Amino acid sequence: MPSVQFEDNSEVLNLVEGRMGMINMLNDECLRPHGNDASFVSKVKTVNKDVESLDKNPLHKPTEFGISHYAGPVVYDATYFVQKNNDRLAKDLVDCAKLSSSELIKTEVGSIYDQAPASSSPPGRVGRSKQT
């Protein structure tokens, strides 16, 4: 049987999922009151400055980072990463809880939702359609 060649991606897996990996950093950034995408990317690049698979191209935008893995170098744009990673109840569920007959549920769910920053969806693409 011929041998199968494969590339060791353990460095990339550690970068993404390790103890000080990107997923944990993103979760931490979501807990910060003013956490944002640029700060998340900056921390990833600072903490992982010695990781060869992380591309530290100075021409990247503040929300961009690159990873070199089996598919080659890939540039990622972290815009909306923090916003999309926040765990918030859907507004209709919160509205329903506010109508609860239980004063505790009404008060607690309402106060939690009212204290959190308003969630908004990422803007869609805006532009003119091409005319043919």
Tab-separated table of N, CA and C in Angstrom:
chain	number	residue	atom	x	y	z
A	1	MET	N	0.858	-1.170	0.000
A	1	MET	CA	0.000	0.000	0.000
A	1	MET	C	0.910	1.241	0.000
A	2	PRO	N	0.647	2.209	-0.866
A	2	PRO	CA	1.485	3.412	-0.913
A	2	PRO	C	1.247	4.288	0.319
A	3	SER	N	2.283	5.009	0.727
A	3	SER	CA	2.137	5.893	1.895
A	3	SER	C	1.401	7.176	1.495
A	4	VAL	N	0.636	7.674	2.414
A	4	VAL	CA	-0.136	8.895	2.177
A	4	VAL	C	0.621	10.051	2.834
A	5	GLN	N	0.898	11.068	2.043
A	5	GLN	CA	1.590	12.241	2.548
A	5	GLN	C	0.562	13.244	3.072
A	6	PHE	N	0.811	13.790	4.237
A	6	PHE	CA	-0.065	14.825	4.760
A	6	PHE	C	0.778	15.843	5.501
A	7	GLU	N	0.251	17.031	5.553
A	7	GLU	CA	0.931	18.125	6.225
A	7	GLU	C	0.464	18.201	7.670
A	8	ASP	N	1.394	18.428	8.573
A	8	ASP	CA	1.065	18.551	9.990
A	8	ASP	C	0.465	19.934	10.239
A	9	ASN	N	-0.802	19.982	10.602
A	9	ASN	CA	-1.496	21.247	10.851
A	9	ASN	C	-1.670	21.543	12.333
A	10	SER	N	-0.886	20.899	13.191
A	10	SER	CA	-1.059	21.096	14.626
A	10	SER	C	-0.821	22.547	15.035
A	11	GLU	N	0.105	23.245	14.359
A	11	GLU	CA	0.345	24.651	14.700
A	11	GLU	C	-0.885	25.502	14.395
A	12	VAL	N	-1.519	25.242	13.268
A	12	VAL	CA	-2.727	25.990	12.900
A	12	VAL	C	-3.870	25.659	13.866
A	13	LEU	N	-4.006	24.396	14.219
A	13	LEU	CA	-5.056	24.001	15.170
A	13	LEU	C	-4.842	24.669	16.525
A	14	ASN	N	-3.602	24.731	16.976
A	14	ASN	CA	-3.303	25.433	18.229
A	14	ASN	C	-3.605	26.913	18.121
A	15	LEU	N	-3.280	27.499	16.984
A	15	LEU	CA	-3.542	28.919	16.760
A	15	LEU	C	-5.040	29.210	16.874
A	16	VAL	N	-5.841	28.336	16.339
A	16	VAL	CA	-7.285	28.559	16.335
A	16	VAL	C	-7.944	28.071	17.622
A	17	GLU	N	-7.606	26.856	18.060
A	17	GLU	CA	-8.341	26.230	19.161
A	17	GLU	C	-7.551	26.058	20.450
A	18	GLY	N	-6.286	26.412	20.476
A	18	GLY	CA	-5.450	26.201	21.649
A	18	GLY	C	-5.880	27.030	22.847
A	19	ARG	N	-5.169	26.834	23.959
A	19	ARG	CA	-5.491	27.538	25.202
A	19	ARG	C	-5.487	29.050	25.003
A	20	MET	N	-4.534	29.556	24.278
A	20	MET	CA	-4.466	30.990	23.950
A	20	MET	C	-4.838	31.200	22.483
A	21	GLY	N	-5.725	30.356	21.977
A	21	GLY	CA	-6.112	30.391	20.576
A	21	GLY	C	-7.114	31.491	20.262
A	22	MET	N	-7.377	31.606	18.987
A	22	MET	CA	-8.252	32.665	18.487
A	22	MET	C	-9.677	32.552	19.016
A	23	ILE	N	-10.169	31.341	19.174
A	23	ILE	CA	-11.542	31.184	19.671
A	23	ILE	C	-11.660	31.717	21.095
A	24	ASN	N	-10.697	31.375	21.947
A	24	ASN	CA	-10.727	31.895	23.321
A	24	ASN	C	-10.546	33.404	23.349
A	25	MET	N	-9.691	33.929	22.487
A	25	MET	CA	-9.490	35.387	22.430
A	25	MET	C	-10.760	36.087	21.964
A	26	LEU	N	-11.457	35.492	21.013
A	26	LEU	CA	-12.710	36.077	20.538
A	26	LEU	C	-13.754	36.068	21.649
A	27	ASN	N	-13.836	34.970	22.379
A	27	ASN	CA	-14.779	34.910	23.502
A	27	ASN	C	-14.447	35.972	24.552
A	28	ASP	N	-13.163	36.150	24.837
A	28	ASP	CA	-12.746	37.186	25.798
A	28	ASP	C	-13.090	38.583	25.288
A	29	GLU	N	-12.885	38.812	24.001
A	29	GLU	CA	-13.177	40.127	23.425
A	29	GLU	C	-14.669	40.423	23.502
A	30	CYS	N	-15.495	39.407	23.399
A	30	CYS	CA	-16.947	39.587	23.493
A	30	CYS	C	-17.381	39.975	24.901
A	31	LEU	N	-16.596	39.617	25.900
A	31	LEU	CA	-16.935	39.958	27.285
A	31	LEU	C	-16.563	41.391	27.631
A	32	ARG	N	-15.654	41.982	26.883
A	32	ARG	CA	-15.222	43.351	27.154
A	32	ARG	C	-16.347	44.324	26.774
A	33	PRO	N	-16.582	45.365	27.575
A	33	PRO	CA	-17.659	46.306	27.270
A	33	PRO	C	-17.527	46.967	25.900
A	34	HIS	N	-16.313	47.272	25.490
A	34	HIS	CA	-16.119	47.923	24.187
A	34	HIS	C	-15.290	47.040	23.265
A	35	GLY	N	-15.450	45.717	23.406
A	35	GLY	CA	-14.720	44.787	22.559
A	35	GLY	C	-15.063	45.020	21.099
A	36	ASN	N	-14.057	44.906	20.243
A	36	ASN	CA	-14.299	45.131	18.816
A	36	ASN	C	-13.383	44.262	17.979
A	37	ASP	N	-13.651	44.210	16.699
A	37	ASP	CA	-12.940	43.332	15.778
A	37	ASP	C	-11.466	43.698	15.633
A	38	ALA	N	-11.166	44.985	15.527
A	38	ALA	CA	-9.776	45.419	15.353
A	38	ALA	C	-8.946	45.065	16.588
A	39	SER	N	-9.514	45.229	17.756
A	39	SER	CA	-8.817	44.878	18.994
A	39	SER	C	-8.578	43.371	19.058
A	40	PHE	N	-9.564	42.588	18.658
A	40	PHE	CA	-9.425	41.133	18.613
A	40	PHE	C	-8.254	40.733	17.712
A	41	VAL	N	-8.201	41.281	16.502
A	41	VAL	CA	-7.136	40.939	15.554
A	41	VAL	C	-5.778	41.385	16.081
A	42	SER	N	-5.733	42.561	16.678
A	42	SER	CA	-4.481	43.067	17.243
A	42	SER	C	-3.952	42.116	18.320
A	43	LYS	N	-4.825	41.651	19.184
A	43	LYS	CA	-4.416	40.722	20.242
A	43	LYS	C	-3.948	39.396	19.658
A	44	VAL	N	-4.651	38.904	18.647
A	44	VAL	CA	-4.251	37.654	18.006
A	44	VAL	C	-2.835	37.786	17.450
A	45	LYS	N	-2.566	38.886	16.773
A	45	LYS	CA	-1.241	39.088	16.176
A	45	LYS	C	-0.164	39.297	17.235
A	46	THR	N	-0.492	39.970	18.321
A	46	THR	CA	0.484	40.221	19.383
A	46	THR	C	0.823	38.944	20.144
A	47	VAL	N	-0.195	38.233	20.578
A	47	VAL	CA	0.020	37.023	21.376
A	47	VAL	C	0.697	35.922	20.544
A	48	ASN	N	0.399	35.869	19.261
A	48	ASN	CA	0.914	34.807	18.398
A	48	ASN	C	2.020	35.280	17.463
A	49	LYS	N	2.767	36.286	17.886
A	49	LYS	CA	3.794	36.867	17.010
A	49	LYS	C	4.867	35.866	16.587
A	50	ASP	N	5.074	34.805	17.361
A	50	ASP	CA	6.096	33.816	17.030
A	50	ASP	C	5.544	32.601	16.285
A	51	VAL	N	4.257	32.595	16.001
A	51	VAL	CA	3.638	31.472	15.299
A	51	VAL	C	3.829	31.679	13.796
A	52	GLU	N	4.546	30.753	13.179
A	52	GLU	CA	4.875	30.900	11.761
A	52	GLU	C	3.662	30.863	10.844
A	53	SER	N	2.632	30.123	11.203
A	53	SER	CA	1.476	29.993	10.319
A	53	SER	C	0.572	31.231	10.325
A	54	LEU	N	0.807	32.159	11.254
A	54	LEU	CA	0.040	33.407	11.274
A	54	LEU	C	0.768	34.439	10.430
A	55	ASP	N	0.107	34.919	9.404
A	55	ASP	CA	0.686	35.926	8.506
A	55	ASP	C	0.532	37.295	9.151
A	56	LYS	N	1.644	37.970	9.353
A	56	LYS	CA	1.632	39.287	10.010
A	56	LYS	C	1.895	40.399	9.003
A	57	ASN	N	1.264	40.328	7.862
A	57	ASN	CA	1.459	41.302	6.798
A	57	ASN	C	1.070	42.703	7.289
A	58	PRO	N	2.018	43.649	7.253
A	58	PRO	CA	1.704	45.003	7.731
A	58	PRO	C	0.708	45.743	6.828
A	59	LEU	N	0.442	45.196	5.655
A	59	LEU	CA	-0.515	45.842	4.745
A	59	LEU	C	-1.956	45.398	4.991
A	60	HIS	N	-2.147	44.449	5.902
A	60	HIS	CA	-3.513	44.039	6.240
A	60	HIS	C	-4.270	45.204	6.863
A	61	LYS	N	-5.571	45.225	6.640
A	61	LYS	CA	-6.440	46.178	7.336
A	61	LYS	C	-6.443	45.811	8.815
A	62	PRO	N	-6.871	46.722	9.693
A	62	PRO	CA	-6.890	46.420	11.131
A	62	PRO	C	-7.742	45.206	11.502
A	63	THR	N	-8.676	44.828	10.653
A	63	THR	CA	-9.528	43.676	10.954
A	63	THR	C	-9.131	42.428	10.164
A	64	GLU	N	-7.987	42.455	9.510
A	64	GLU	CA	-7.567	41.312	8.699
A	64	GLU	C	-6.384	40.583	9.328
A	65	PHE	N	-6.355	39.284	9.112
A	65	PHE	CA	-5.215	38.454	9.489
A	65	PHE	C	-5.120	37.320	8.480
A	66	GLY	N	-3.946	36.735	8.376
A	66	GLY	CA	-3.752	35.646	7.436
A	66	GLY	C	-3.265	34.402	8.141
A	67	ILE	N	-3.655	33.260	7.608
A	67	ILE	CA	-3.198	31.972	8.129
A	67	ILE	C	-2.697	31.158	6.944
A	68	SER	N	-1.508	30.598	7.107
A	68	SER	CA	-0.959	29.687	6.096
A	68	SER	C	-1.200	28.266	6.575
A	69	HIS	N	-2.013	27.522	5.838
A	69	HIS	CA	-2.287	26.134	6.194
A	69	HIS	C	-2.288	25.281	4.950
A	70	TYR	N	-2.820	24.079	5.027
A	70	TYR	CA	-2.730	23.129	3.923
A	70	TYR	C	-3.260	23.690	2.608
A	71	ALA	N	-4.201	24.590	2.658
A	71	ALA	CA	-4.782	25.173	1.446
A	71	ALA	C	-3.957	26.348	0.930
A	72	GLY	N	-2.880	26.662	1.628
A	72	GLY	CA	-2.057	27.809	1.263
A	72	GLY	C	-2.413	28.999	2.133
A	73	PRO	N	-1.847	30.150	1.826
A	73	PRO	CA	-2.146	31.336	2.635
A	73	PRO	C	-3.555	31.851	2.362
A	74	VAL	N	-4.284	32.142	3.434
A	74	VAL	CA	-5.651	32.660	3.314
A	74	VAL	C	-5.763	33.887	4.213
A	75	VAL	N	-6.310	34.970	3.666
A	75	VAL	CA	-6.526	36.194	4.442
A	75	VAL	C	-7.989	36.215	4.882
A	76	TYR	N	-8.195	36.455	6.167
A	76	TYR	CA	-9.537	36.513	6.753
A	76	TYR	C	-9.849	37.944	7.176
A	77	ASP	N	-11.085	38.343	7.004
A	77	ASP	CA	-11.543	39.652	7.455
A	77	ASP	C	-12.442	39.422	8.667
A	78	ALA	N	-12.034	39.923	9.822
A	78	ALA	CA	-12.744	39.673	11.074
A	78	ALA	C	-13.860	40.674	11.341
A	79	THR	N	-14.242	41.435	10.341
A	79	THR	CA	-15.337	42.379	10.525
A	79	THR	C	-16.595	41.613	10.949
A	80	TYR	N	-17.208	42.058	12.040
A	80	TYR	CA	-18.420	41.484	12.640
A	80	TYR	C	-18.167	40.185	13.414
A	81	PHE	N	-16.913	39.748	13.583
A	81	PHE	CA	-16.647	38.539	14.368
A	81	PHE	C	-17.181	38.698	15.790
A	82	VAL	N	-16.856	39.820	16.425
A	82	VAL	CA	-17.263	40.032	17.818
A	82	VAL	C	-18.788	40.103	17.906
A	83	GLN	N	-19.398	40.848	17.028
A	83	GLN	CA	-20.854	41.004	17.038
A	83	GLN	C	-21.549	39.661	16.820
A	84	LYS	N	-21.058	38.876	15.869
A	84	LYS	CA	-21.699	37.598	15.561
A	84	LYS	C	-21.450	36.548	16.636
A	85	ASN	N	-20.389	36.712	17.412
A	85	ASN	CA	-20.060	35.732	18.440
A	85	ASN	C	-20.771	36.006	19.767
A	86	ASN	N	-21.394	37.156	19.912
A	86	ASN	CA	-22.121	37.469	21.141
A	86	ASN	C	-23.356	36.589	21.254
A	87	ASP	N	-23.593	36.071	22.448
A	87	ASP	CA	-24.761	35.236	22.687
A	87	ASP	C	-25.880	36.096	23.256
A	88	ARG	N	-26.840	36.395	22.436
A	88	ARG	CA	-27.986	37.188	22.877
A	88	ARG	C	-29.263	36.442	22.528
A	89	LEU	N	-30.221	36.575	23.404
A	89	LEU	CA	-31.528	36.004	23.112
A	89	LEU	C	-32.185	36.793	21.989
A	90	ALA	N	-32.925	36.102	21.180
A	90	ALA	CA	-33.668	36.776	20.124
A	90	ALA	C	-34.677	37.731	20.747
A	91	LYS	N	-34.896	38.871	20.093
A	91	LYS	CA	-35.767	39.910	20.634
A	91	LYS	C	-37.185	39.395	20.886
A	92	ASP	N	-37.701	38.533	20.024
A	92	ASP	CA	-39.062	38.032	20.232
A	92	ASP	C	-39.156	37.165	21.497
A	93	LEU	N	-38.078	36.436	21.838
A	93	LEU	CA	-38.082	35.654	23.079
A	93	LEU	C	-38.040	36.559	24.302
A	94	VAL	N	-37.260	37.618	24.220
A	94	VAL	CA	-37.181	38.578	25.329
A	94	VAL	C	-38.521	39.275	25.502
A	95	ASP	N	-39.136	39.688	24.395
A	95	ASP	CA	-40.447	40.331	24.464
A	95	ASP	C	-41.475	39.390	25.096
A	96	CYS	N	-41.394	38.116	24.735
A	96	CYS	CA	-42.308	37.122	25.313
A	96	CYS	C	-42.059	36.985	26.817
A	97	ALA	N	-40.785	36.924	27.230
A	97	ALA	CA	-40.457	36.803	28.658
A	97	ALA	C	-40.923	38.023	29.433
A	98	LYS	N	-40.885	39.200	28.813
A	98	LYS	CA	-41.347	40.417	29.491
A	98	LYS	C	-42.852	40.387	29.752
A	99	LEU	N	-43.583	39.562	29.017
A	99	LEU	CA	-45.025	39.432	29.194
A	99	LEU	C	-45.387	38.313	30.169
A	100	SER	N	-44.377	37.674	30.729
A	100	SER	CA	-44.588	36.555	31.649
A	100	SER	C	-45.412	36.988	32.865
A	101	SER	N	-46.161	36.030	33.415
A	101	SER	CA	-46.913	36.310	34.641
A	101	SER	C	-45.982	36.297	35.857
A	102	SER	N	-44.787	35.764	35.686
A	102	SER	CA	-43.808	35.735	36.779
A	102	SER	C	-43.065	37.072	36.822
A	103	GLU	N	-43.215	37.757	37.935
A	103	GLU	CA	-42.557	39.059	38.098
A	103	GLU	C	-41.039	38.921	38.009
A	104	LEU	N	-40.498	37.821	38.525
A	104	LEU	CA	-39.054	37.577	38.495
A	104	LEU	C	-38.535	37.487	37.049
A	105	ILE	N	-39.218	36.701	36.239
A	105	ILE	CA	-38.796	36.552	34.840
A	105	ILE	C	-38.927	37.880	34.110
A	106	LYS	N	-40.044	38.560	34.288
A	106	LYS	CA	-40.252	39.861	33.636
A	106	LYS	C	-39.133	40.829	33.975
A	107	THR	N	-38.815	40.940	35.247
A	107	THR	CA	-37.826	41.912	35.714
A	107	THR	C	-36.418	41.547	35.287
A	108	GLU	N	-36.026	40.302	35.527
A	108	GLU	CA	-34.642	39.887	35.260
A	108	GLU	C	-34.324	39.864	33.765
A	109	VAL	N	-35.176	39.263	32.970
A	109	VAL	CA	-34.921	39.203	31.528
A	109	VAL	C	-34.966	40.605	30.938
A	110	GLY	N	-35.910	41.391	31.371
A	110	GLY	CA	-36.005	42.761	30.865
A	110	GLY	C	-34.779	43.584	31.204
A	111	SER	N	-34.278	43.458	32.432
A	111	SER	CA	-33.110	44.263	32.828
A	111	SER	C	-31.843	43.801	32.125
A	112	ILE	N	-31.695	42.503	31.935
A	112	ILE	CA	-30.517	42.000	31.211
A	112	ILE	C	-30.529	42.506	29.783
A	113	TYR	N	-31.670	42.425	29.135
A	113	TYR	CA	-31.761	42.844	27.728
A	113	TYR	C	-31.562	44.350	27.595
A	114	ASP	N	-32.134	45.128	28.522
A	114	ASP	CA	-32.036	46.585	28.440
A	114	ASP	C	-30.624	47.095	28.703
A	115	GLN	N	-29.808	46.354	29.479
A	115	GLN	CA	-28.439	46.765	29.770
A	115	GLN	C	-27.490	46.460	28.626
A	116	ALA	N	-27.757	45.420	27.850
A	116	ALA	CA	-26.856	45.008	26.770
A	116	ALA	C	-26.970	45.972	25.610
A	117	PRO	N	-25.871	46.160	24.860
A	117	PRO	CA	-25.942	47.032	23.699
A	117	PRO	C	-26.889	46.465	22.664
A	118	ALA	N	-27.524	47.344	21.948
A	118	ALA	CA	-28.468	46.909	20.920
A	118	ALA	C	-27.745	46.113	19.855
A	119	SER	N	-28.356	45.024	19.468
A	119	SER	CA	-27.769	44.181	18.431
A	119	SER	C	-28.320	44.620	17.082
A	120	SER	N	-27.436	44.774	16.159
A	120	SER	CA	-27.884	45.110	14.812
A	120	SER	C	-27.229	44.165	13.836
A	121	SER	N	-27.900	43.924	12.763
A	121	SER	CA	-27.357	43.035	11.752
A	121	SER	C	-26.314	43.770	10.939
A	122	PRO	N	-25.323	43.026	10.418
A	122	PRO	CA	-24.354	43.665	9.553
A	122	PRO	C	-25.058	44.254	8.345
A	123	PRO	N	-24.602	45.405	7.892
A	123	PRO	CA	-25.262	46.016	6.745
A	123	PRO	C	-25.095	45.159	5.507
A	124	GLY	N	-26.095	45.194	4.654
A	124	GLY	CA	-26.013	44.467	3.394
A	124	GLY	C	-25.204	45.258	2.381
A	125	ARG	N	-25.000	44.659	1.255
A	125	ARG	CA	-24.266	45.350	0.213
A	125	ARG	C	-25.157	46.429	-0.381
A	126	VAL	N	-24.583	47.584	-0.568
A	126	VAL	CA	-25.320	48.697	-1.128
A	126	VAL	C	-24.632	49.086	-2.420
A	127	GLY	N	-25.393	49.292	-3.429
A	127	GLY	CA	-24.785	49.702	-4.697
A	127	GLY	C	-25.797	49.631	-5.805
A	128	ARG	N	-25.384	50.100	-6.944
A	128	ARG	CA	-26.272	50.084	-8.090
A	128	ARG	C	-26.122	48.756	-8.808
A	129	SER	N	-27.206	48.292	-9.378
A	129	SER	CA	-27.119	47.074	-10.171
A	129	SER	C	-26.538	47.414	-11.537
A	130	LYS	N	-25.866	46.445	-12.103
A	130	LYS	CA	-25.248	46.654	-13.400
A	130	LYS	C	-26.320	46.650	-14.473
A	131	GLN	N	-26.168	47.552	-15.400
A	131	GLN	CA	-27.103	47.571	-16.528
A	131	GLN	C	-26.406	46.943	-17.716
A	132	THR	N	-27.138	46.110	-18.437
A	132	THR	CA	-26.535	45.454	-19.601
A	132	THR	C	-27.105	45.983	-20.875
